Short mmCIF file of C-alpha atoms and ligand atoms in Angstrom, two decimals:
data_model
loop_
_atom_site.label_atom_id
_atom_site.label_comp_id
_atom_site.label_asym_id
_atom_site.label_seq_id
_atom_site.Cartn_x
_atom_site.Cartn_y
_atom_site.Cartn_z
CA UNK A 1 0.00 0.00 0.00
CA UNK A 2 1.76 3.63 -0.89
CA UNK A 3 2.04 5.36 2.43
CA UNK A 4 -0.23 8.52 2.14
CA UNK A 5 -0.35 10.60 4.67
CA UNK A 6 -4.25 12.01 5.82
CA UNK A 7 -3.17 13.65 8.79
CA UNK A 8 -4.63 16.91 9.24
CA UNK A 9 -7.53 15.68 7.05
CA UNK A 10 -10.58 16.92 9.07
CA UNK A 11 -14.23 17.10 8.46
CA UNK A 12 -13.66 20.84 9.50
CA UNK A 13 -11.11 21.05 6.55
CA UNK A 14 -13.41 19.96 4.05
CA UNK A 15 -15.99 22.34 4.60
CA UNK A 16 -13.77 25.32 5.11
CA UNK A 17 -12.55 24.66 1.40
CA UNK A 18 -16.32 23.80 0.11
CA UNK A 19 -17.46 27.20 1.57
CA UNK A 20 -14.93 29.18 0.25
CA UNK A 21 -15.24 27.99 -3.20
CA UNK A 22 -19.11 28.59 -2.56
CA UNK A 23 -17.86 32.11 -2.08
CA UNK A 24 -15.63 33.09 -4.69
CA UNK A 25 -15.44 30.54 -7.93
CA UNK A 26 -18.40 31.39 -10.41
CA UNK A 27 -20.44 27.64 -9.83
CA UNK A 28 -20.78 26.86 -13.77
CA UNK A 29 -19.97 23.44 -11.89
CA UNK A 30 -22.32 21.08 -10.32
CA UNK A 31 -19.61 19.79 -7.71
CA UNK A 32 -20.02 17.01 -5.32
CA UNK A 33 -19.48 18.03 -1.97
CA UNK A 34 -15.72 16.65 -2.36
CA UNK A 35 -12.60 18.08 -2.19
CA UNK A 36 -9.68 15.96 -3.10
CA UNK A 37 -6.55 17.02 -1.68
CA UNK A 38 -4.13 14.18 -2.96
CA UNK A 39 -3.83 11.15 -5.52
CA UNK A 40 -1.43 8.05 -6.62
CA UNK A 41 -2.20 5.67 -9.09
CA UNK A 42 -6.34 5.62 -9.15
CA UNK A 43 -6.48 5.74 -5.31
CA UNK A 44 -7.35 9.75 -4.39
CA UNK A 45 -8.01 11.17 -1.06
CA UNK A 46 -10.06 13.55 0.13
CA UNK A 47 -9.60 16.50 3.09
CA UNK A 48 -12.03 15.00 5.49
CA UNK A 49 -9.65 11.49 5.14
CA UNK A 50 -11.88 9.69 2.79
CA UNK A 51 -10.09 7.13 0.62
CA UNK A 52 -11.45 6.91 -3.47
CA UNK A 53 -10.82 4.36 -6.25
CA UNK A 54 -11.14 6.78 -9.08
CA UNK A 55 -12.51 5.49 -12.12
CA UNK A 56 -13.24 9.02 -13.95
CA UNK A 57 -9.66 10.12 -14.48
CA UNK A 58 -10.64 14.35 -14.48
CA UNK A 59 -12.94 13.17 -16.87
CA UNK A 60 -10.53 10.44 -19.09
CA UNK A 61 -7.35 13.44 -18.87
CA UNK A 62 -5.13 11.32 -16.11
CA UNK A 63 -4.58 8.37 -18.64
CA UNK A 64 -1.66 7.10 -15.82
CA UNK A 65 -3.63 7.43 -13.02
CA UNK A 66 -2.54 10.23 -10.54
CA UNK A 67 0.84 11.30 -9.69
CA UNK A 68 2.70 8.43 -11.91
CA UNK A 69 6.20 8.36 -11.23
CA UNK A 70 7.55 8.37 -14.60
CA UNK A 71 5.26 11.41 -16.05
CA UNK A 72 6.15 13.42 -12.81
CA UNK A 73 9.30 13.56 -13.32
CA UNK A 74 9.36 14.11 -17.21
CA UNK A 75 7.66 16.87 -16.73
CA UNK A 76 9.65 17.90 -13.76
CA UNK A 77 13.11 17.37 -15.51
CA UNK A 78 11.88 19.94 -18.41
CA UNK A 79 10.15 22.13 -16.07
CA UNK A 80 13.66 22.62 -14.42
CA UNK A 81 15.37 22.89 -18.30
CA UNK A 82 13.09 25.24 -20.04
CA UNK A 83 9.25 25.79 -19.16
CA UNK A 84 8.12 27.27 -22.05
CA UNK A 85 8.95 29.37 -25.05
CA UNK A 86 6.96 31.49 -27.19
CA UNK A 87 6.58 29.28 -30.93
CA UNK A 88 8.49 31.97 -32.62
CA UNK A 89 11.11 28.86 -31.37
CA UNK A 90 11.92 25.65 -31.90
CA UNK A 91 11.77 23.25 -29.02
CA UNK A 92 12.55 19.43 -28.66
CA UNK A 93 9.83 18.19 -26.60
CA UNK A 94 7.06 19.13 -29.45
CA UNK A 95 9.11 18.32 -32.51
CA UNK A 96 9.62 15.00 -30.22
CA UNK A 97 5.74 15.01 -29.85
CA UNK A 98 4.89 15.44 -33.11
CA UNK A 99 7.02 13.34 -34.68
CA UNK A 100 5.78 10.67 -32.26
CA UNK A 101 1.62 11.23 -32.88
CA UNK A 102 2.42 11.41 -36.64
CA UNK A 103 4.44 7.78 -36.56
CA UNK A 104 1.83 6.29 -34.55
CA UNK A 105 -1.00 7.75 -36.28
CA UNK A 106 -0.33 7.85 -40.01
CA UNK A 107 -1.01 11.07 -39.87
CA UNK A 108 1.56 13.68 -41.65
CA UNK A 109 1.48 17.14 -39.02
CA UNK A 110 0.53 17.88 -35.69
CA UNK A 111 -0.65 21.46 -34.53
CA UNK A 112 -0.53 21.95 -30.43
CA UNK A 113 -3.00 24.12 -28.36
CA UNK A 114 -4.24 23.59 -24.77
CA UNK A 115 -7.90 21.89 -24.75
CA UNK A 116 -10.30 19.70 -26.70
CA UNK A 117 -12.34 22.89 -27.94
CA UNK A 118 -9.76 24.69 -29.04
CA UNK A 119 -8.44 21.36 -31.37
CA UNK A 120 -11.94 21.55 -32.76
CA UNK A 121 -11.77 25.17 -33.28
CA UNK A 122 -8.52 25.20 -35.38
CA UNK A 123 -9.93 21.98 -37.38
CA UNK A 124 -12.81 23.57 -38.20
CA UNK A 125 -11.09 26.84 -39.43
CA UNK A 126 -8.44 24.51 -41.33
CA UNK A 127 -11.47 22.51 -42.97
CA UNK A 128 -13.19 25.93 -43.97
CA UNK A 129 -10.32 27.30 -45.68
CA UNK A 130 -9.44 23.95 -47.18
CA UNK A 131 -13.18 24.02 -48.80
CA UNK A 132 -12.37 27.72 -49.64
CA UNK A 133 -9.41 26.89 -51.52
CA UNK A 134 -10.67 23.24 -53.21
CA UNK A 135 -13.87 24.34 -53.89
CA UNK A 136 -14.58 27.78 -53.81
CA UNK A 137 -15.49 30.62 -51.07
CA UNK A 138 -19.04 29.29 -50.27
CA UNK A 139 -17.90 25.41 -49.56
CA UNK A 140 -17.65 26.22 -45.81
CA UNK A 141 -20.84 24.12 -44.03
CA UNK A 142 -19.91 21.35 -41.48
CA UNK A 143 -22.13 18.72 -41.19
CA UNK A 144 -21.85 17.22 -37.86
CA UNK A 145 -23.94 14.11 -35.71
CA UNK A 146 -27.39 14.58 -33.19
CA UNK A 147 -25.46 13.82 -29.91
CA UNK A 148 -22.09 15.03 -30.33
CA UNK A 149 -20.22 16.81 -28.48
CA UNK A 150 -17.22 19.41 -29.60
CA UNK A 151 -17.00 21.93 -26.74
CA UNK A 152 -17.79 25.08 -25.45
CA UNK A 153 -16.75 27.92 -27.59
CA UNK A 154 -19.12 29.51 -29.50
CA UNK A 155 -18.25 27.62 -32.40
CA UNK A 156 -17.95 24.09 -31.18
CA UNK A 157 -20.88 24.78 -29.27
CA UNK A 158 -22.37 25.05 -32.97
CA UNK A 159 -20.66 21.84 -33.71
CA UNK A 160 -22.47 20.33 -31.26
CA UNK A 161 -25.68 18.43 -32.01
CA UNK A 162 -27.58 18.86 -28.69
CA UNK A 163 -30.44 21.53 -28.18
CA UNK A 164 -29.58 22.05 -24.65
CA UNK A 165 -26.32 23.66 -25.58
CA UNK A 166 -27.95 25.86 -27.74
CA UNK A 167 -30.38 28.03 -25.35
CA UNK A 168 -29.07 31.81 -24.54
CA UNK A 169 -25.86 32.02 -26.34
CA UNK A 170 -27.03 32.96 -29.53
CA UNK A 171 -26.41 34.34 -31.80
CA UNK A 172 -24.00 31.42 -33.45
CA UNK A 173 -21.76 31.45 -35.83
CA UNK A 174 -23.47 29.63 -38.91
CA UNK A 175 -22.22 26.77 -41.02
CA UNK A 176 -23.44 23.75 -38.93
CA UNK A 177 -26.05 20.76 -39.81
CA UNK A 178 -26.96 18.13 -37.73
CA UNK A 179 -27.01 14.65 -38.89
CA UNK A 180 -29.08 11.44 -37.67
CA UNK A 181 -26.42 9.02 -36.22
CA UNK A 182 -25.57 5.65 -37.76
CA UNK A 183 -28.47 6.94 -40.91
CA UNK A 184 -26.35 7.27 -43.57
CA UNK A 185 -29.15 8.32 -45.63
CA UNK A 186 -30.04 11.15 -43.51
CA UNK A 187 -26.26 12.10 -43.64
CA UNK A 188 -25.88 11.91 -47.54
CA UNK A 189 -29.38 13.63 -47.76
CA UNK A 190 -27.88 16.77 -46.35
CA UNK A 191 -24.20 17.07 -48.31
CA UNK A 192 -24.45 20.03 -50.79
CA UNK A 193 -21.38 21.79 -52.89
CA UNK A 194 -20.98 23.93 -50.07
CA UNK A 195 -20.20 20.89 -47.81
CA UNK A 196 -16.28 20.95 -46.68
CA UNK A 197 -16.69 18.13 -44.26
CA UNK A 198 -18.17 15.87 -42.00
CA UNK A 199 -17.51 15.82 -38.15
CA UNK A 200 -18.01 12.57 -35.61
CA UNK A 201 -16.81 11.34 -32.84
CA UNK A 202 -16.46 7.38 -33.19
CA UNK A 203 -17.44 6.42 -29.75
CA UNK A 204 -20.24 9.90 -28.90
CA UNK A 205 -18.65 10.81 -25.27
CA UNK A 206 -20.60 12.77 -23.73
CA UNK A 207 -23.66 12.01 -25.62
CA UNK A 208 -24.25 8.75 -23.78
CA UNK A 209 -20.70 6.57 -24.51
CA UNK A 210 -22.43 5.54 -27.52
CA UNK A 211 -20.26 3.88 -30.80
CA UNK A 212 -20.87 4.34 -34.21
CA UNK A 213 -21.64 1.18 -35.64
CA UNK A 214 -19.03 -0.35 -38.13
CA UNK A 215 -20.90 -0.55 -41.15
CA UNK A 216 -22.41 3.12 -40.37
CA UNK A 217 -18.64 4.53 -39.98
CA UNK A 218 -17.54 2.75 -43.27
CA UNK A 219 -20.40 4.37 -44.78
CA UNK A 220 -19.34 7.98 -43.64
CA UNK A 221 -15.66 7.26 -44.73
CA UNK A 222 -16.39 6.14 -48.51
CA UNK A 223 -19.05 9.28 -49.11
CA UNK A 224 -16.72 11.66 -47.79
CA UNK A 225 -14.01 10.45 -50.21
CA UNK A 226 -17.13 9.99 -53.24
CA UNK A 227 -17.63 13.43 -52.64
CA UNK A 228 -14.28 15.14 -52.13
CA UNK A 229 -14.90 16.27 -48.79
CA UNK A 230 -13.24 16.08 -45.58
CA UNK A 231 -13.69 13.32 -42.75
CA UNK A 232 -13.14 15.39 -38.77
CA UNK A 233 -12.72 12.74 -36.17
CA UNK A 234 -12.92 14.19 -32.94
CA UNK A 235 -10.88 12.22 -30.47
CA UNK A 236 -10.90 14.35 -27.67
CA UNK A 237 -12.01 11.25 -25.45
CA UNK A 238 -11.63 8.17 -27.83
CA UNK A 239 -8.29 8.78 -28.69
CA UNK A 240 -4.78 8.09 -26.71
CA UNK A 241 -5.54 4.59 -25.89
CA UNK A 242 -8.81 5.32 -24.30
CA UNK A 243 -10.31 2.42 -26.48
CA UNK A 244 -7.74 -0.15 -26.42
CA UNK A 245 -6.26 1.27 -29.71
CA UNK A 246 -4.12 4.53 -30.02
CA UNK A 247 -7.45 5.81 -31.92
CA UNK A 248 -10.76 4.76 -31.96
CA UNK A 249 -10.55 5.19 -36.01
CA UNK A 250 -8.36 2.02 -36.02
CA UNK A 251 -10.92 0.13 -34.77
CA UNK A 252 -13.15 0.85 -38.01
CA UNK A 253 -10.64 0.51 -40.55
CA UNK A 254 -10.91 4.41 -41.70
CA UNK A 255 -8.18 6.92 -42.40
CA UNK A 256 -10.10 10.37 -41.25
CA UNK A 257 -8.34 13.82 -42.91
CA UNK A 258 -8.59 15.57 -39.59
CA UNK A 259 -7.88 13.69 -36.49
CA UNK A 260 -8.23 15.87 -32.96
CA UNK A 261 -7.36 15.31 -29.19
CA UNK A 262 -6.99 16.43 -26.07
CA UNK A 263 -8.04 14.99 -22.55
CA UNK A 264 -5.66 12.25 -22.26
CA UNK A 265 -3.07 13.11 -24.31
CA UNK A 266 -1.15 15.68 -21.82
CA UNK A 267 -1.88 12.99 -18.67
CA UNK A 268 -3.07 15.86 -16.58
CA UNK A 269 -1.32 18.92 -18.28
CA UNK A 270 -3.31 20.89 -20.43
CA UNK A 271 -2.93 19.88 -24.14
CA UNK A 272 -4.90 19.55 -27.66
CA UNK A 273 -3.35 18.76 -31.18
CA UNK A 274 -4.94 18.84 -34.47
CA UNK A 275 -3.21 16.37 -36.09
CA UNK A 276 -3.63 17.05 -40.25
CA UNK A 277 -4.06 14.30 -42.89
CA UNK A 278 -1.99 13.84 -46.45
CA UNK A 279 -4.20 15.78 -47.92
CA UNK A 280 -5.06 18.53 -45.45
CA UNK A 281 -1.32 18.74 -44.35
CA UNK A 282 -0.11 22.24 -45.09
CA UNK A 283 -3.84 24.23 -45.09
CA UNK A 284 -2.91 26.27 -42.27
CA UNK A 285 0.20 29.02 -43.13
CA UNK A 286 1.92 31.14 -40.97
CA UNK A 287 0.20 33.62 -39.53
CA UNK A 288 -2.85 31.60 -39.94
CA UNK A 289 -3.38 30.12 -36.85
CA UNK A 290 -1.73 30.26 -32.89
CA UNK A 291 -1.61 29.61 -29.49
CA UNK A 292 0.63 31.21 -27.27
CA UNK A 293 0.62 28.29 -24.63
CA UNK A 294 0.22 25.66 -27.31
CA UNK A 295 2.98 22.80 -27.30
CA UNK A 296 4.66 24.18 -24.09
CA UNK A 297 7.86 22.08 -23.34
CA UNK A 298 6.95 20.88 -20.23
CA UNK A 299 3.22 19.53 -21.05
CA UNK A 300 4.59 18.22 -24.47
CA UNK A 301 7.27 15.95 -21.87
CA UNK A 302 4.01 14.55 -20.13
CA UNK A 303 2.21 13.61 -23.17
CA UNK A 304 5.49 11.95 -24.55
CA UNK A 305 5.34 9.84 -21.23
CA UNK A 306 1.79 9.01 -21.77
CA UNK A 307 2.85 8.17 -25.39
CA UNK A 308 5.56 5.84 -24.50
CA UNK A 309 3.63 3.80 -21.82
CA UNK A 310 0.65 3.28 -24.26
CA UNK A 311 2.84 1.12 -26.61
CA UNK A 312 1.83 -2.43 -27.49
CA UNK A 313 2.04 -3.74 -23.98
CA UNK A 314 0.39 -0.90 -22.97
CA UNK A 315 -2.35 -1.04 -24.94
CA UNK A 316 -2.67 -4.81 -24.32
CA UNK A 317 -3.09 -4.23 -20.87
CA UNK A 318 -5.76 -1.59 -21.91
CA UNK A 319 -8.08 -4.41 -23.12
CA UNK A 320 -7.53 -6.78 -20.51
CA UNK A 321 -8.77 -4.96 -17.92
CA UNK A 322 -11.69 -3.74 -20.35
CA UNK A 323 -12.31 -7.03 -20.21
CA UNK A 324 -12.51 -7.48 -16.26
CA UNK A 325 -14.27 -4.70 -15.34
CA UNK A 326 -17.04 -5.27 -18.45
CA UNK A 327 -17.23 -8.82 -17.42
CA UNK A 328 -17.03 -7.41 -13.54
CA UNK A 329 -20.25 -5.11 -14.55
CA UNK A 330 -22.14 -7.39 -16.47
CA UNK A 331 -22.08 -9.54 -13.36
CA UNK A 332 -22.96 -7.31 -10.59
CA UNK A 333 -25.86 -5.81 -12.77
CA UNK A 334 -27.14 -9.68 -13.10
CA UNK A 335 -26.99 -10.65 -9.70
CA UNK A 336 -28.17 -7.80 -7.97
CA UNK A 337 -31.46 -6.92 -10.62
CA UNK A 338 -32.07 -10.19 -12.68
CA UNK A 339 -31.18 -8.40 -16.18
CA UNK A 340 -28.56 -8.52 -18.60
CA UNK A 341 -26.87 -5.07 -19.89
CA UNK A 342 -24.92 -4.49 -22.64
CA UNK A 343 -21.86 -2.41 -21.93
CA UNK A 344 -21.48 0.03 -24.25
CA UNK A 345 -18.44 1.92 -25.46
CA UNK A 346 -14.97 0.53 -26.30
CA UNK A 347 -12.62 -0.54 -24.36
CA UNK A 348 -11.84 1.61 -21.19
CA UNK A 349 -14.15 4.21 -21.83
CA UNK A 350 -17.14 2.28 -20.76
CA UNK A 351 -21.20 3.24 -20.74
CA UNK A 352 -24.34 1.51 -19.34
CA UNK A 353 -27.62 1.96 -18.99
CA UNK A 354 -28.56 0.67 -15.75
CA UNK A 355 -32.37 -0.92 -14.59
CA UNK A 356 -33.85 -0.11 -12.01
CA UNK A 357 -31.86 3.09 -10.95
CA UNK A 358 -30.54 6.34 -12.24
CA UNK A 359 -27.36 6.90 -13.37
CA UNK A 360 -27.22 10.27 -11.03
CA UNK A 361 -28.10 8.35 -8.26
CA UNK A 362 -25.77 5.49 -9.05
CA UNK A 363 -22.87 8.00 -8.84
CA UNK A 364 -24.11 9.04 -5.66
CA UNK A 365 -24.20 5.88 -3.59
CA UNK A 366 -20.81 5.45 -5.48
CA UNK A 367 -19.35 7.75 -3.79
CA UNK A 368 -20.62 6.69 -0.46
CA UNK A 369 -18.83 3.60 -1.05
CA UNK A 370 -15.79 5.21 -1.89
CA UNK A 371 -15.73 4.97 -6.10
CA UNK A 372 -15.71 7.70 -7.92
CA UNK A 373 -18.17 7.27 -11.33
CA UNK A 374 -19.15 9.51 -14.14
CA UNK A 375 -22.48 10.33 -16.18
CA UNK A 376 -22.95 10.47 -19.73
CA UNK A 377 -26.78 11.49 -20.29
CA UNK A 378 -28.77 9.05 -19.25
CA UNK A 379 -25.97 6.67 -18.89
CA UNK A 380 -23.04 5.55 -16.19
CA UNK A 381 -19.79 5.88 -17.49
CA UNK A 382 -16.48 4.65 -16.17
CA UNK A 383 -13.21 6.44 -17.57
CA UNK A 384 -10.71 4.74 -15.35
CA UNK A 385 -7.07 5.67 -15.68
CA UNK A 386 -5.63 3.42 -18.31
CA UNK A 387 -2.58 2.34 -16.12
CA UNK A 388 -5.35 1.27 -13.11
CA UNK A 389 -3.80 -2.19 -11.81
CA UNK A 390 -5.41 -5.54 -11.21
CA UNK A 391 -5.57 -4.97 -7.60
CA UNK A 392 -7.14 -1.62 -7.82
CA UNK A 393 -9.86 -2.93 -10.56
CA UNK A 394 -10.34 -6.02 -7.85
CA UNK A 395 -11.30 -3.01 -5.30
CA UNK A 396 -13.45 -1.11 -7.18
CA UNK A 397 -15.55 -3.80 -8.76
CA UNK A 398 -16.01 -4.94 -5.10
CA UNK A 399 -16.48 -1.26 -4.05
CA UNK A 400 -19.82 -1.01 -7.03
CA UNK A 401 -21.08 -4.49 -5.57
CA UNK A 402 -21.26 -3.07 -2.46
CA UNK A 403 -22.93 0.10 -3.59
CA UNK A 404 -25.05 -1.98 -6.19
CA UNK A 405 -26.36 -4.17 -3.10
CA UNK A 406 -27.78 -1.14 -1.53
CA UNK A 407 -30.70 -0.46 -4.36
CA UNK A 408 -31.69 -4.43 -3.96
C1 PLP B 1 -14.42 16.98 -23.71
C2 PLP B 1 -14.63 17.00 -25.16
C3 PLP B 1 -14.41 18.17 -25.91
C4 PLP B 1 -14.04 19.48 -25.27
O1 PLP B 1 -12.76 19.41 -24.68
P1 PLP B 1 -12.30 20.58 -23.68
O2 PLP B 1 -10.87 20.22 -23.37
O3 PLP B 1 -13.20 20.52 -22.49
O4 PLP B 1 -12.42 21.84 -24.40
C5 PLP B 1 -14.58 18.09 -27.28
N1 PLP B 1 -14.94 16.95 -27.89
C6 PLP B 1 -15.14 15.81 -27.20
C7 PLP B 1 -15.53 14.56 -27.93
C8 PLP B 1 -15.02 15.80 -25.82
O5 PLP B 1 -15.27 14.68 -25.13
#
């Protein structure tokens, strides 16, 4: 057991930082009345002493759990060297980067920013201007999926195919058109000549952990290409192992043009890269497009360390534990209510729709029982870290059992 010390971890404690944030941070958050003080591998703790197997990962971000010795100190040996530099430079740790996402990926450049919106921003301006230049100033409309999710700017807020994103911030910028998941009629229906391109997520995150189906994804690939337009995969969440593959796109035997990510990629640094395809490579020119904190040194060291650890062994061990805690799931959802779920999602990023109780409330009496769970609609979802070990999986299955027993 890693020696972590609680002491000084008081009830009082707790409160005094819940009642201060009450005070002074603008609540755009609906927090659980937790506050987590310390971490190591996907064990947290919180200031009142209460241990947590975390199976949420700040929302799939700490890919190695937290605190993992080998990410901590890459980043600490290049936030000791150089901590950042402004791009007018070149720097090691994001040629390093970039050389490494491109290799893996198949994919020919990478551009670096800091979050999952602002890779979907800078993919959608590089697929506007690549319609501008291929196929005239008006080819600039992005047809995108009911359910997705691309983030919280103004524009990916547009991107996004969910009404109750849309109330009070209008007006929008234009260009977006929502499309009927795995219908590829309904998609093909709405491609015009001023269609650049086509954004999905493979697995929809936030809209319920829900994957495309295979012959559905196939579908979107080969009219993209019939019709000379671009193919956006957002892997913001799929991508960087989350899946059991390095991207979910592997799984369905596509190439997209445009690949994005973000939440795992930095390991709990801020991070997002637009990686660009053979034949978007080169849209964006200098001058073009920026980010002053975008591939900083330091963050670019911790994604390399996520990189290197999600190799093939990695990556096997990925699936295996998919495999345990699905199977673990399945299980405990049989004994304790009679019915069989399926277990949606791929791999470690893992959704369910649970009888008998809500997912909200399933989170709740989660936490009671010490196991931190996530939401996705009306759905439970489980983003453990990707690293989380056999032990620790043993412990939290037991910890939902327990919690699972209390709604017999
Ligand atoms: C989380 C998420 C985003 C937004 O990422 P941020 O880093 O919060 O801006 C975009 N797309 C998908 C699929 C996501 O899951």
């Amino acid at each position: 057991m890693t020696n972590v010390s609680t002491q000084g971890s008081t009830q009082g404690a707790a409160q005094a930082i819940i009642s201060r944030d009450n005070t002074y941070v603008e609540h755009t958050y609906a927090r659980f009345p937790i506050a987590l003080v310390k971490g190591q591998g996907a064990r947290c703790w919180a200031a009142d002493g209460k241990e947590y197997i975390d199976l949420t990962s700040g929302i799939g971000v700490n890919s190695l759990g937290f605190c993992d010795p080998e990410w901590t100190s890459a980043v600490y040996a290049q936030l000791t060297t150089l901590q950042h530099t402004s791009n007018l430079y070149y720097t090691e740790p994001c040629t390093t980067l970039a050389e490494a996402l491109c290799t893996r990926s198949g994919m020919k450049k990478a551009f670096f920013g800091n979050s999952g919106a602002e890779a979907n921003e800078g993919a959608i301006k590089a697929a506007r201007k690549w319609g501008h230049v291929h196929h005239g100033p008006s080819c600039h409309n992005i047809i995108t999926l009911k359910q997705s999710f691309h983030g919280r700017t103004l524009t990916t807020l547009a991107a996004t195919g969910q009404e109750q994103f849309h109330k009070e911030f209008d007006p929008f910028p234009t260009g977006f058109s929502y499309a009927e998941p795995n219908d590829i009629t309904s998609l093909e229906s709405m491609i015009d000549e001023n269609t650049c391109a086509v954004m999905i997520e493979f697995v929809q995150g936030e809209g319920g952990v829900r994957a495309l189906t295979q012959g559905y994804a196939k579908a979107v690939d080969e009219l993209c290409a019939r019709r000379g337009i671009l193919l956006i995969d957002d892997e913001v969440q799929t991508g960087i192992g989350r899946t059991g593959k390095l991207f979910a796109y592997e799984h369905y035997g596509v190439m997209p043009d445009i690949v994005t990510c973000a939440k795992g990629l930095g390991g709990g640094l801020p991070i997002g890269a637009i990686l660009f395809g053979e034949k978007t490579k080169g849209t964006l020119q200098p001058g073009e497009h920026a980010s002053t904190f975008g591939a900083n040194p330091a963050v670019c060291a911790g994604a390399l360390a996520v990189l290197n650890r999600l190799n093939e062994d990695g990556l096997r061990q990925v699936n295996l534990t998919a495999q345990t805690i699905r199977t673990g799931l399945t299980d405990i959802i049989r004994r304790y209510s009679g019915m069989t779920r399926d277990i949606g999602g791929l791999g470690l990023m893992i959704g369910v729709s649970l009888p008998m109780v809500s997912a909200k409330d399933a989170v709740n009496v989660g936490i009671k029982h010490g196991v931190l769970t996530l939401t996705a609609h009306d759905r439970l979802r489980l983003l453990p870290p990707l690293t989380i070990t056999p032990d620790e999986t043993a412990d939290a299955l037991n910890r939902i059992e327990k919690a699972a027993r209390s709604f017999r």
